[in-house]
């Protein structure tokens, strides 16, 4: 989407701050229902991130599937299994938590240094030269549909089989005997 | 734009790993798993927009990842509710049913 520059930057900073705070809230909040709602905030922010990068279909699919189905299912699971051990489960900071936070921050900083060291725009200039020739007039959604029905047809059918198996398995496991 | 989105994706991935390892609640572990899958999705969509804007194969792979995550989110709470029915608890360190 071609937004004007300041609106684009303000939107990106706003969505990024929402994503960072929501990600912290998923992990650090003690009540699981609050962390489920902040997971919903994170998913909505990610879905709005896809709109400036011209992926409208994925943004709509993210908003429908993640926020509409997965997050609602997780909130339902939290409310369904609301044991009484949440309230007296005060947050213990053990040695394992410290070691894990150290490892995760080291992963984060090594990824950041790798991202800063890589010259991304050289890769763009190398790969973008031969793509201008075969410019077609179909939109993104048509392009995705054409690829899904021609050269990604076998993974598409396999995904449908996986969804069917997951549906039957979930019903079988969650059924009362 | 590209480095900013990659930083956010790396942040989401690392905080998802942290929550997946240290959480004591099974549903919270499932939420952190969703965070990790979403970090992968952000990378796929961003690289697809910048490097492959004619073919959009990253978008298609992100749709497949969304479908797999939906299947996982259907299976995960079913397993957790089955464990909760047997054990009356969803603490991770108390689910030792295969240990007997």
PDB file of C-alpha atoms in Angstrom:
ATOM      1  CA  UNK A   1       0.000   0.000   0.000  1.00  0.00           C
ATOM      2  CA  UNK A   2       1.373   3.409  -0.904  1.00  0.00           C
ATOM      3  CA  UNK A   3       0.770   5.500   2.152  1.00  0.00           C
ATOM      4  CA  UNK A   4       2.469   8.886   2.499  1.00  0.00           C
ATOM      5  CA  UNK A   5       5.736   8.744   4.390  1.00  0.00           C
ATOM      6  CA  UNK A   6       5.013  10.100   7.898  1.00  0.00           C
ATOM      7  CA  UNK A   7       1.729   8.166   8.197  1.00  0.00           C
ATOM      8  CA  UNK A   8       3.560   4.992   7.175  1.00  0.00           C
ATOM      9  CA  UNK A   9       6.316   5.511   9.740  1.00  0.00           C
ATOM     10  CA  UNK A  10       3.897   6.417  12.533  1.00  0.00           C
ATOM     11  CA  UNK A  11       1.813   3.337  11.719  1.00  0.00           C
ATOM     12  CA  UNK A  12       4.885   1.092  11.799  1.00  0.00           C
ATOM     13  CA  UNK A  13       6.112   2.504  15.120  1.00  0.00           C
ATOM     14  CA  UNK A  14       2.648   2.197  16.644  1.00  0.00           C
ATOM     15  CA  UNK A  15       2.229  -1.397  15.503  1.00  0.00           C
ATOM     16  CA  UNK A  16       5.745  -2.303  16.637  1.00  0.00           C
ATOM     17  CA  UNK A  17       5.208  -0.898  20.110  1.00  0.00           C
ATOM     18  CA  UNK A  18       1.915  -2.763  20.380  1.00  0.00           C
ATOM     19  CA  UNK A  19       3.641  -5.942  19.279  1.00  0.00           C
ATOM     20  CA  UNK A  20       6.494  -5.573  21.782  1.00  0.00           C
ATOM     21  CA  UNK A  21       4.174  -4.816  24.711  1.00  0.00           C
ATOM     22  CA  UNK A  22       1.808  -7.615  23.719  1.00  0.00           C
ATOM     23  CA  UNK A  23       4.662 -10.094  23.432  1.00  0.00           C
ATOM     24  CA  UNK A  24       5.868  -9.161  26.898  1.00  0.00           C
ATOM     25  CA  UNK A  25       2.321  -9.462  28.196  1.00  0.00           C
ATOM     26  CA  UNK A  26       1.872 -12.976  26.807  1.00  0.00           C
ATOM     27  CA  UNK A  27       4.866 -14.231  28.732  1.00  0.00           C
ATOM     28  CA  UNK A  28       4.949 -12.120  31.887  1.00  0.00           C
ATOM     29  CA  UNK A  29       1.328 -11.651  32.955  1.00  0.00           C
ATOM     30  CA  UNK A  30       0.351 -14.010  35.743  1.00  0.00           C
ATOM     31  CA  UNK A  31      -3.309 -14.530  34.880  1.00  0.00           C
ATOM     32  CA  UNK A  32      -3.578 -16.632  31.678  1.00  0.00           C
ATOM     33  CA  UNK A  33      -6.737 -14.896  30.484  1.00  0.00           C
ATOM     34  CA  UNK A  34      -4.873 -11.571  30.299  1.00  0.00           C
ATOM     35  CA  UNK A  35      -2.056 -13.208  28.381  1.00  0.00           C
ATOM     36  CA  UNK A  36      -4.611 -14.717  25.977  1.00  0.00           C
ATOM     37  CA  UNK A  37      -6.061 -11.268  25.296  1.00  0.00           C
ATOM     38  CA  UNK A  38      -2.608  -9.781  24.782  1.00  0.00           C
ATOM     39  CA  UNK A  39      -1.949 -12.633  22.350  1.00  0.00           C
ATOM     40  CA  UNK A  40      -4.988 -11.336  20.471  1.00  0.00           C
ATOM     41  CA  UNK A  41      -3.421  -7.856  20.458  1.00  0.00           C
ATOM     42  CA  UNK A  42      -0.181  -9.292  19.047  1.00  0.00           C
ATOM     43  CA  UNK A  43      -2.068 -11.181  16.317  1.00  0.00           C
ATOM     44  CA  UNK A  44      -4.038  -8.082  15.269  1.00  0.00           C
ATOM     45  CA  UNK A  45      -0.804  -6.047  15.110  1.00  0.00           C
ATOM     46  CA  UNK A  46       0.860  -8.715  12.932  1.00  0.00           C
ATOM     47  CA  UNK A  47      -2.172  -8.752  10.653  1.00  0.00           C
ATOM     48  CA  UNK A  48      -1.925  -4.972  10.248  1.00  0.00           C
ATOM     49  CA  UNK A  49       1.791  -5.370   9.513  1.00  0.00           C
ATOM     50  CA  UNK A  50       0.970  -7.398   6.419  1.00  0.00           C
ATOM     51  CA  UNK A  51      -1.026  -4.543   4.859  1.00  0.00           C
ATOM     52  CA  UNK A  52       1.966  -2.173   4.226  1.00  0.00           C
ATOM     53  CA  UNK A  53       3.859  -5.074   2.643  1.00  0.00           C
ATOM     54  CA  UNK A  54       1.160  -5.568  -0.026  1.00  0.00           C
ATOM     55  CA  UNK A  55      -0.096  -8.926   1.244  1.00  0.00           C
ATOM     56  CA  UNK A  56      -3.781  -8.273   1.640  1.00  0.00           C
ATOM     57  CA  UNK A  57      -4.881 -11.879   1.334  1.00  0.00           C
ATOM     58  CA  UNK A  58      -2.509 -13.065   4.051  1.00  0.00           C
ATOM     59  CA  UNK A  59      -3.615 -10.155   6.255  1.00  0.00           C
ATOM     60  CA  UNK A  60      -7.260 -11.181   5.874  1.00  0.00           C
ATOM     61  CA  UNK A  61      -6.418 -14.857   6.434  1.00  0.00           C
ATOM     62  CA  UNK A  62      -4.389 -13.982   9.533  1.00  0.00           C
ATOM     63  CA  UNK A  63      -7.199 -11.871  10.927  1.00  0.00           C
ATOM     64  CA  UNK A  64      -9.832 -14.522  10.223  1.00  0.00           C
ATOM     65  CA  UNK A  65      -7.957 -17.665  11.222  1.00  0.00           C
ATOM     66  CA  UNK A  66      -5.713 -16.517  14.046  1.00  0.00           C
ATOM     67  CA  UNK A  67      -7.856 -13.887  15.732  1.00  0.00           C
ATOM     68  CA  UNK A  68     -11.192 -15.396  14.814  1.00  0.00           C
ATOM     69  CA  UNK A  69     -10.482 -19.070  15.379  1.00  0.00           C
ATOM     70  CA  UNK A  70      -7.208 -19.796  17.179  1.00  0.00           C
ATOM     71  CA  UNK A  71      -7.358 -16.999  19.724  1.00  0.00           C
ATOM     72  CA  UNK A  72     -11.019 -17.647  20.486  1.00  0.00           C
ATOM     73  CA  UNK A  73     -10.216 -21.336  20.951  1.00  0.00           C
ATOM     74  CA  UNK A  74      -7.342 -20.505  23.323  1.00  0.00           C
ATOM     75  CA  UNK A  75      -9.527 -18.132  25.346  1.00  0.00           C
ATOM     76  CA  UNK A  76     -12.161 -20.869  25.488  1.00  0.00           C
ATOM     77  CA  UNK A  77      -9.541 -23.366  26.696  1.00  0.00           C
ATOM     78  CA  UNK A  78      -8.323 -20.951  29.390  1.00  0.00           C
ATOM     79  CA  UNK A  79     -11.862 -20.339  30.614  1.00  0.00           C
ATOM     80  CA  UNK A  80     -12.730 -24.047  30.429  1.00  0.00           C
ATOM     81  CA  UNK A  81      -9.758 -25.194  32.469  1.00  0.00           C
ATOM     82  CA  UNK A  82      -9.748 -22.339  34.947  1.00  0.00           C
ATOM     83  CA  UNK A  83      -8.275 -24.180  37.904  1.00  0.00           C
ATOM     84  CA  UNK A  84      -7.936 -22.521  41.254  1.00  0.00           C
ATOM     85  CA  UNK A  85      -4.177 -22.839  41.187  1.00  0.00           C
ATOM     86  CA  UNK A  86      -3.694 -19.689  39.095  1.00  0.00           C
ATOM     87  CA  UNK A  87      -4.319 -17.284  41.919  1.00  0.00           C
ATOM     88  CA  UNK A  88      -1.909 -18.765  44.435  1.00  0.00           C
ATOM     89  CA  UNK A  89       0.639 -19.504  41.749  1.00  0.00           C
ATOM     90  CA  UNK A  90       2.893 -16.567  42.440  1.00  0.00           C
ATOM     91  CA  UNK A  91       5.671 -16.031  40.010  1.00  0.00           C
ATOM     92  CA  UNK A  92       8.746 -17.918  41.117  1.00  0.00           C
ATOM     93  CA  UNK A  93      12.009 -16.768  39.597  1.00  0.00           C
ATOM     94  CA  UNK A  94      14.145 -19.873  39.585  1.00  0.00           C
ATOM     95  CA  UNK A  95      17.630 -20.508  38.262  1.00  0.00           C
ATOM     96  CA  UNK A  96      16.247 -22.104  35.102  1.00  0.00           C
ATOM     97  CA  UNK A  97      14.319 -18.935  34.274  1.00  0.00           C
ATOM     98  CA  UNK A  98      17.482 -16.868  34.575  1.00  0.00           C
ATOM     99  CA  UNK A  99      19.464 -19.233  32.390  1.00  0.00           C
ATOM    100  CA  UNK A 100      16.658 -19.300  29.814  1.00  0.00           C
ATOM    101  CA  UNK A 101      16.372 -15.517  29.716  1.00  0.00           C
ATOM    102  CA  UNK A 102      20.143 -15.269  29.261  1.00  0.00           C
ATOM    103  CA  UNK A 103      20.045 -17.767  26.383  1.00  0.00           C
ATOM    104  CA  UNK A 104      17.084 -16.033  24.733  1.00  0.00           C
ATOM    105  CA  UNK A 105      18.632 -12.561  24.955  1.00  0.00           C
ATOM    106  CA  UNK A 106      21.847 -13.956  23.486  1.00  0.00           C
ATOM    107  CA  UNK A 107      19.798 -15.487  20.633  1.00  0.00           C
ATOM    108  CA  UNK A 108      18.087 -12.128  20.111  1.00  0.00           C
ATOM    109  CA  UNK A 109      21.309 -10.118  20.021  1.00  0.00           C
ATOM    110  CA  UNK A 110      23.077 -12.602  17.754  1.00  0.00           C
ATOM    111  CA  UNK A 111      20.108 -12.413  15.354  1.00  0.00           C
ATOM    112  CA  UNK A 112      20.199  -8.604  15.482  1.00  0.00           C
ATOM    113  CA  UNK A 113      23.927  -8.490  14.697  1.00  0.00           C
ATOM    114  CA  UNK A 114      23.388 -10.954  11.844  1.00  0.00           C
ATOM    115  CA  UNK A 115      20.568  -8.824  10.437  1.00  0.00           C
ATOM    116  CA  UNK A 116      22.706  -5.673  10.677  1.00  0.00           C
ATOM    117  CA  UNK A 117      25.715  -7.336   9.050  1.00  0.00           C
ATOM    118  CA  UNK A 118      23.867  -8.713   6.051  1.00  0.00           C
ATOM    119  CA  UNK A 119      23.618  -6.435   3.019  1.00  0.00           C
ATOM    120  CA  UNK A 120      19.991  -6.984   2.069  1.00  0.00           C
ATOM    121  CA  UNK A 121      19.811  -4.435  -0.701  1.00  0.00           C
ATOM    122  CA  UNK A 122      22.611  -6.085  -2.640  1.00  0.00           C
ATOM    123  CA  UNK A 123      20.483  -9.224  -2.688  1.00  0.00           C
ATOM    124  CA  UNK A 124      17.505  -7.177  -3.870  1.00  0.00           C
ATOM    125  CA  UNK A 125      19.500  -5.681  -6.719  1.00  0.00           C
ATOM    126  CA  UNK A 126      20.841  -9.056  -7.734  1.00  0.00           C
ATOM    127  CA  UNK A 127      17.510 -10.830  -7.811  1.00  0.00           C
ATOM    128  CA  UNK A 128      15.261  -8.009  -8.935  1.00  0.00           C
ATOM    129  CA  UNK A 129      16.785  -7.553 -12.378  1.00  0.00           C
ATOM    130  CA  UNK A 130      15.065 -10.420 -14.158  1.00  0.00           C
ATOM    131  CA  UNK A 131      11.644  -9.959 -12.629  1.00  0.00           C
ATOM    132  CA  UNK A 132      10.707  -6.747 -14.340  1.00  0.00           C
ATOM    133  CA  UNK A 133      10.504  -8.464 -17.726  1.00  0.00           C
ATOM    134  CA  UNK A 134       7.701 -10.870 -16.913  1.00  0.00           C
ATOM    135  CA  UNK A 135       5.354  -8.270 -15.543  1.00  0.00           C
ATOM    136  CA  UNK A 136       1.756  -9.366 -15.614  1.00  0.00           C
ATOM    137  CA  UNK A 137      -1.372  -7.547 -14.731  1.00  0.00           C
ATOM    138  CA  UNK A 138      -2.977  -9.949 -12.299  1.00  0.00           C
ATOM    139  CA  UNK A 139      -3.397  -8.875  -8.698  1.00  0.00           C
ATOM    140  CA  UNK A 140      -1.922 -10.547  -5.644  1.00  0.00           C
ATOM    141  CA  UNK A 141      -4.987 -12.587  -4.810  1.00  0.00           C
ATOM    142  CA  UNK A 142      -5.255 -13.903  -8.362  1.00  0.00           C
ATOM    143  CA  UNK A 143      -1.558 -14.739  -8.288  1.00  0.00           C
ATOM    144  CA  UNK A 144      -1.972 -16.701  -5.051  1.00  0.00           C
ATOM    145  CA  UNK A 145      -4.977 -18.532  -6.472  1.00  0.00           C
ATOM    146  CA  UNK A 146      -3.128 -19.435  -9.670  1.00  0.00           C
ATOM    147  CA  UNK A 147      -0.167 -20.774  -7.705  1.00  0.00           C
ATOM    148  CA  UNK A 148      -2.358 -22.720  -5.304  1.00  0.00           C
ATOM    149  CA  UNK A 149      -4.209 -24.419  -8.132  1.00  0.00           C
ATOM    150  CA  UNK A 150      -1.270 -25.164 -10.413  1.00  0.00           C
ATOM    151  CA  UNK A 151       2.152 -25.790  -8.915  1.00  0.00           C
ATOM    152  CA  UNK A 152       1.220 -25.919  -5.239  1.00  0.00           C
ATOM    153  CA  UNK A 153      -1.719 -28.239  -5.811  1.00  0.00           C
ATOM    154  CA  UNK A 154      -0.288 -31.273  -3.994  1.00  0.00           C
ATOM    155  CA  UNK A 155       0.601 -29.375  -0.760  1.00  0.00           C
ATOM    156  CA  UNK A 156      -2.852 -27.791  -0.887  1.00  0.00           C
ATOM    157  CA  UNK A 157      -4.540 -31.205  -0.906  1.00  0.00           C
ATOM    158  CA  UNK A 158      -2.164 -32.502   1.783  1.00  0.00           C
ATOM    159  CA  UNK A 159      -3.095 -29.538   3.993  1.00  0.00           C
ATOM    160  CA  UNK A 160      -6.755 -30.426   3.562  1.00  0.00           C
ATOM    161  CA  UNK A 161      -6.032 -34.016   4.621  1.00  0.00           C
ATOM    162  CA  UNK A 162      -4.049 -32.758   7.633  1.00  0.00           C
ATOM    163  CA  UNK A 163      -6.940 -30.516   8.669  1.00  0.00           C
ATOM    164  CA  UNK A 164      -9.394 -33.427   8.379  1.00  0.00           C
ATOM    165  CA  UNK A 165      -7.150 -35.694  10.474  1.00  0.00           C
ATOM    166  CA  UNK A 166      -6.674 -32.929  13.065  1.00  0.00           C
ATOM    167  CA  UNK A 167     -10.436 -32.408  13.276  1.00  0.00           C
ATOM    168  CA  UNK A 168     -11.131 -36.116  13.825  1.00  0.00           C
ATOM    169  CA  UNK A 169      -8.257 -36.422  16.310  1.00  0.00           C
ATOM    170  CA  UNK A 170      -9.382 -33.421  18.342  1.00  0.00           C
ATOM    171  CA  UNK A 171     -12.951 -34.738  18.557  1.00  0.00           C
ATOM    172  CA  UNK A 172     -11.703 -38.195  19.542  1.00  0.00           C
ATOM    173  CA  UNK A 173      -9.420 -36.910  22.271  1.00  0.00           C
ATOM    174  CA  UNK A 174     -11.762 -34.343  23.733  1.00  0.00           C
ATOM    175  CA  UNK A 175     -14.792 -36.651  23.862  1.00  0.00           C
ATOM    176  CA  UNK A 176     -16.102 -37.752  27.238  1.00  0.00           C
ATOM    177  CA  UNK A 177     -16.022 -41.488  27.785  1.00  0.00           C
TER     178      UNK A 177
ATOM    179  CA  UNK B   1      11.545  -1.030   6.892  1.00  0.00           C
ATOM    180  CA  UNK B   2      13.133  -4.447   6.259  1.00  0.00           C
ATOM    181  CA  UNK B   3      15.506  -4.400   9.230  1.00  0.00           C
ATOM    182  CA  UNK B   4      12.757  -3.068  11.502  1.00  0.00           C
ATOM    183  CA  UNK B   5      10.400  -5.921  10.621  1.00  0.00           C
ATOM    184  CA  UNK B   6      13.215  -8.458  10.976  1.00  0.00           C
ATOM    185  CA  UNK B   7      14.054  -7.063  14.426  1.00  0.00           C
ATOM    186  CA  UNK B   8      10.423  -7.444  15.482  1.00  0.00           C
ATOM    187  CA  UNK B   9      10.357 -10.984  14.129  1.00  0.00           C
ATOM    188  CA  UNK B  10      13.547 -11.915  16.011  1.00  0.00           C
ATOM    189  CA  UNK B  11      12.086 -10.373  19.165  1.00  0.00           C
ATOM    190  CA  UNK B  12       8.875 -12.379  18.834  1.00  0.00           C
ATOM    191  CA  UNK B  13      10.829 -15.576  18.180  1.00  0.00           C
ATOM    192  CA  UNK B  14      13.104 -15.187  21.196  1.00  0.00           C
ATOM    193  CA  UNK B  15      10.308 -14.219  23.567  1.00  0.00           C
ATOM    194  CA  UNK B  16       8.298 -17.172  22.277  1.00  0.00           C
ATOM    195  CA  UNK B  17      11.210 -19.526  22.997  1.00  0.00           C
ATOM    196  CA  UNK B  18      11.545 -18.014  26.475  1.00  0.00           C
ATOM    197  CA  UNK B  19       7.852 -18.424  27.268  1.00  0.00           C
ATOM    198  CA  UNK B  20       7.746 -21.931  25.816  1.00  0.00           C
ATOM    199  CA  UNK B  21      10.590 -23.057  28.056  1.00  0.00           C
ATOM    200  CA  UNK B  22       9.701 -21.283  31.301  1.00  0.00           C
ATOM    201  CA  UNK B  23       5.901 -21.399  31.386  1.00  0.00           C
ATOM    202  CA  UNK B  24       4.270 -23.731  33.896  1.00  0.00           C
ATOM    203  CA  UNK B  25       0.849 -23.584  32.274  1.00  0.00           C
ATOM    204  CA  UNK B  26       0.150 -25.715  29.217  1.00  0.00           C
ATOM    205  CA  UNK B  27      -2.180 -23.211  27.544  1.00  0.00           C
ATOM    206  CA  UNK B  28       0.446 -20.484  27.918  1.00  0.00           C
ATOM    207  CA  UNK B  29       2.967 -22.785  26.246  1.00  0.00           C
ATOM    208  CA  UNK B  30       0.543 -23.148  23.327  1.00  0.00           C
ATOM    209  CA  UNK B  31       0.252 -19.356  23.113  1.00  0.00           C
ATOM    210  CA  UNK B  32       4.036 -19.023  22.945  1.00  0.00           C
ATOM    211  CA  UNK B  33       4.081 -21.638  20.180  1.00  0.00           C
ATOM    212  CA  UNK B  34       1.681 -19.420  18.227  1.00  0.00           C
ATOM    213  CA  UNK B  35       4.093 -16.508  18.751  1.00  0.00           C
ATOM    214  CA  UNK B  36       6.959 -18.520  17.232  1.00  0.00           C
ATOM    215  CA  UNK B  37       4.866 -19.488  14.198  1.00  0.00           C
ATOM    216  CA  UNK B  38       3.855 -15.862  13.733  1.00  0.00           C
ATOM    217  CA  UNK B  39       7.499 -14.764  13.762  1.00  0.00           C
ATOM    218  CA  UNK B  40       8.129 -17.217  10.915  1.00  0.00           C
ATOM    219  CA  UNK B  41       5.106 -15.835   9.073  1.00  0.00           C
ATOM    220  CA  UNK B  42       6.330 -12.244   9.371  1.00  0.00           C
ATOM    221  CA  UNK B  43       9.664 -13.228   7.833  1.00  0.00           C
ATOM    222  CA  UNK B  44       8.016 -15.142   4.992  1.00  0.00           C
ATOM    223  CA  UNK B  45       5.666 -12.311   4.052  1.00  0.00           C
ATOM    224  CA  UNK B  46       8.349  -9.615   4.261  1.00  0.00           C
ATOM    225  CA  UNK B  47      10.849 -11.502   2.126  1.00  0.00           C
ATOM    226  CA  UNK B  48       8.122 -12.410  -0.328  1.00  0.00           C
ATOM    227  CA  UNK B  49       7.226  -8.739  -0.726  1.00  0.00           C
ATOM    228  CA  UNK B  50      10.803  -7.559  -1.195  1.00  0.00           C
ATOM    229  CA  UNK B  51      12.538 -10.339  -3.098  1.00  0.00           C
ATOM    230  CA  UNK B  52       9.768 -12.177  -4.913  1.00  0.00           C
ATOM    231  CA  UNK B  53       7.047  -9.645  -5.620  1.00  0.00           C
ATOM    232  CA  UNK B  54       6.031 -11.305  -8.896  1.00  0.00           C
ATOM    233  CA  UNK B  55       5.606 -14.894  -7.798  1.00  0.00           C
ATOM    234  CA  UNK B  56       4.544 -14.469  -4.154  1.00  0.00           C
ATOM    235  CA  UNK B  57       5.625 -17.921  -3.051  1.00  0.00           C
ATOM    236  CA  UNK B  58       6.345 -16.691   0.468  1.00  0.00           C
ATOM    237  CA  UNK B  59       2.695 -15.711   0.813  1.00  0.00           C
ATOM    238  CA  UNK B  60       1.635 -19.215  -0.188  1.00  0.00           C
ATOM    239  CA  UNK B  61       3.998 -20.782   2.315  1.00  0.00           C
ATOM    240  CA  UNK B  62       2.697 -18.460   5.017  1.00  0.00           C
ATOM    241  CA  UNK B  63      -0.847 -19.619   4.198  1.00  0.00           C
ATOM    242  CA  UNK B  64       0.316 -23.223   4.636  1.00  0.00           C
ATOM    243  CA  UNK B  65       1.945 -22.291   7.965  1.00  0.00           C
ATOM    244  CA  UNK B  66      -1.340 -20.678   9.062  1.00  0.00           C
ATOM    245  CA  UNK B  67      -3.206 -23.892   8.169  1.00  0.00           C
ATOM    246  CA  UNK B  68      -0.741 -26.063  10.094  1.00  0.00           C
ATOM    247  CA  UNK B  69      -0.996 -23.675  13.067  1.00  0.00           C
ATOM    248  CA  UNK B  70      -4.788 -23.962  12.956  1.00  0.00           C
ATOM    249  CA  UNK B  71      -4.502 -27.762  13.064  1.00  0.00           C
ATOM    250  CA  UNK B  72      -2.053 -27.474  15.963  1.00  0.00           C
ATOM    251  CA  UNK B  73      -4.370 -25.116  17.814  1.00  0.00           C
ATOM    252  CA  UNK B  74      -7.187 -27.630  17.413  1.00  0.00           C
ATOM    253  CA  UNK B  75      -5.120 -30.580  18.651  1.00  0.00           C
ATOM    254  CA  UNK B  76      -3.332 -28.807  21.522  1.00  0.00           C
ATOM    255  CA  UNK B  77      -6.319 -27.767  23.687  1.00  0.00           C
ATOM    256  CA  UNK B  78      -7.870 -31.216  23.085  1.00  0.00           C
ATOM    257  CA  UNK B  79      -4.792 -32.912  24.555  1.00  0.00           C
ATOM    258  CA  UNK B  80      -4.673 -30.369  27.390  1.00  0.00           C
ATOM    259  CA  UNK B  81      -8.345 -30.914  28.229  1.00  0.00           C
ATOM    260  CA  UNK B  82      -7.818 -34.683  28.182  1.00  0.00           C
ATOM    261  CA  UNK B  83      -4.899 -34.333  30.618  1.00  0.00           C
ATOM    262  CA  UNK B  84      -6.952 -31.947  32.744  1.00  0.00           C
ATOM    263  CA  UNK B  85      -9.772 -34.484  32.948  1.00  0.00           C
ATOM    264  CA  UNK B  86      -7.378 -37.152  34.198  1.00  0.00           C
ATOM    265  CA  UNK B  87      -5.154 -35.070  36.436  1.00  0.00           C
ATOM    266  CA  UNK B  88      -7.339 -32.054  37.418  1.00  0.00           C
ATOM    267  CA  UNK B  89      -4.335 -29.850  36.692  1.00  0.00           C
ATOM    268  CA  UNK B  90      -2.670 -28.297  33.668  1.00  0.00           C
ATOM    269  CA  UNK B  91       0.722 -27.670  35.222  1.00  0.00           C
ATOM    270  CA  UNK B  92       3.410 -28.933  32.894  1.00  0.00           C
ATOM    271  CA  UNK B  93       5.515 -30.574  35.582  1.00  0.00           C
ATOM    272  CA  UNK B  94       2.593 -32.598  36.926  1.00  0.00           C
ATOM    273  CA  UNK B  95       1.703 -34.357  33.683  1.00  0.00           C
ATOM    274  CA  UNK B  96       3.754 -37.515  34.127  1.00  0.00           C
ATOM    275  CA  UNK B  97       1.187 -40.003  32.885  1.00  0.00           C
ATOM    276  CA  UNK B  98       3.714 -41.841  30.716  1.00  0.00           C
ATOM    277  CA  UNK B  99       6.074 -42.102  33.661  1.00  0.00           C
ATOM    278  CA  UNK B 100       4.329 -44.947  35.469  1.00  0.00           C
TER     279      UNK B 100
END
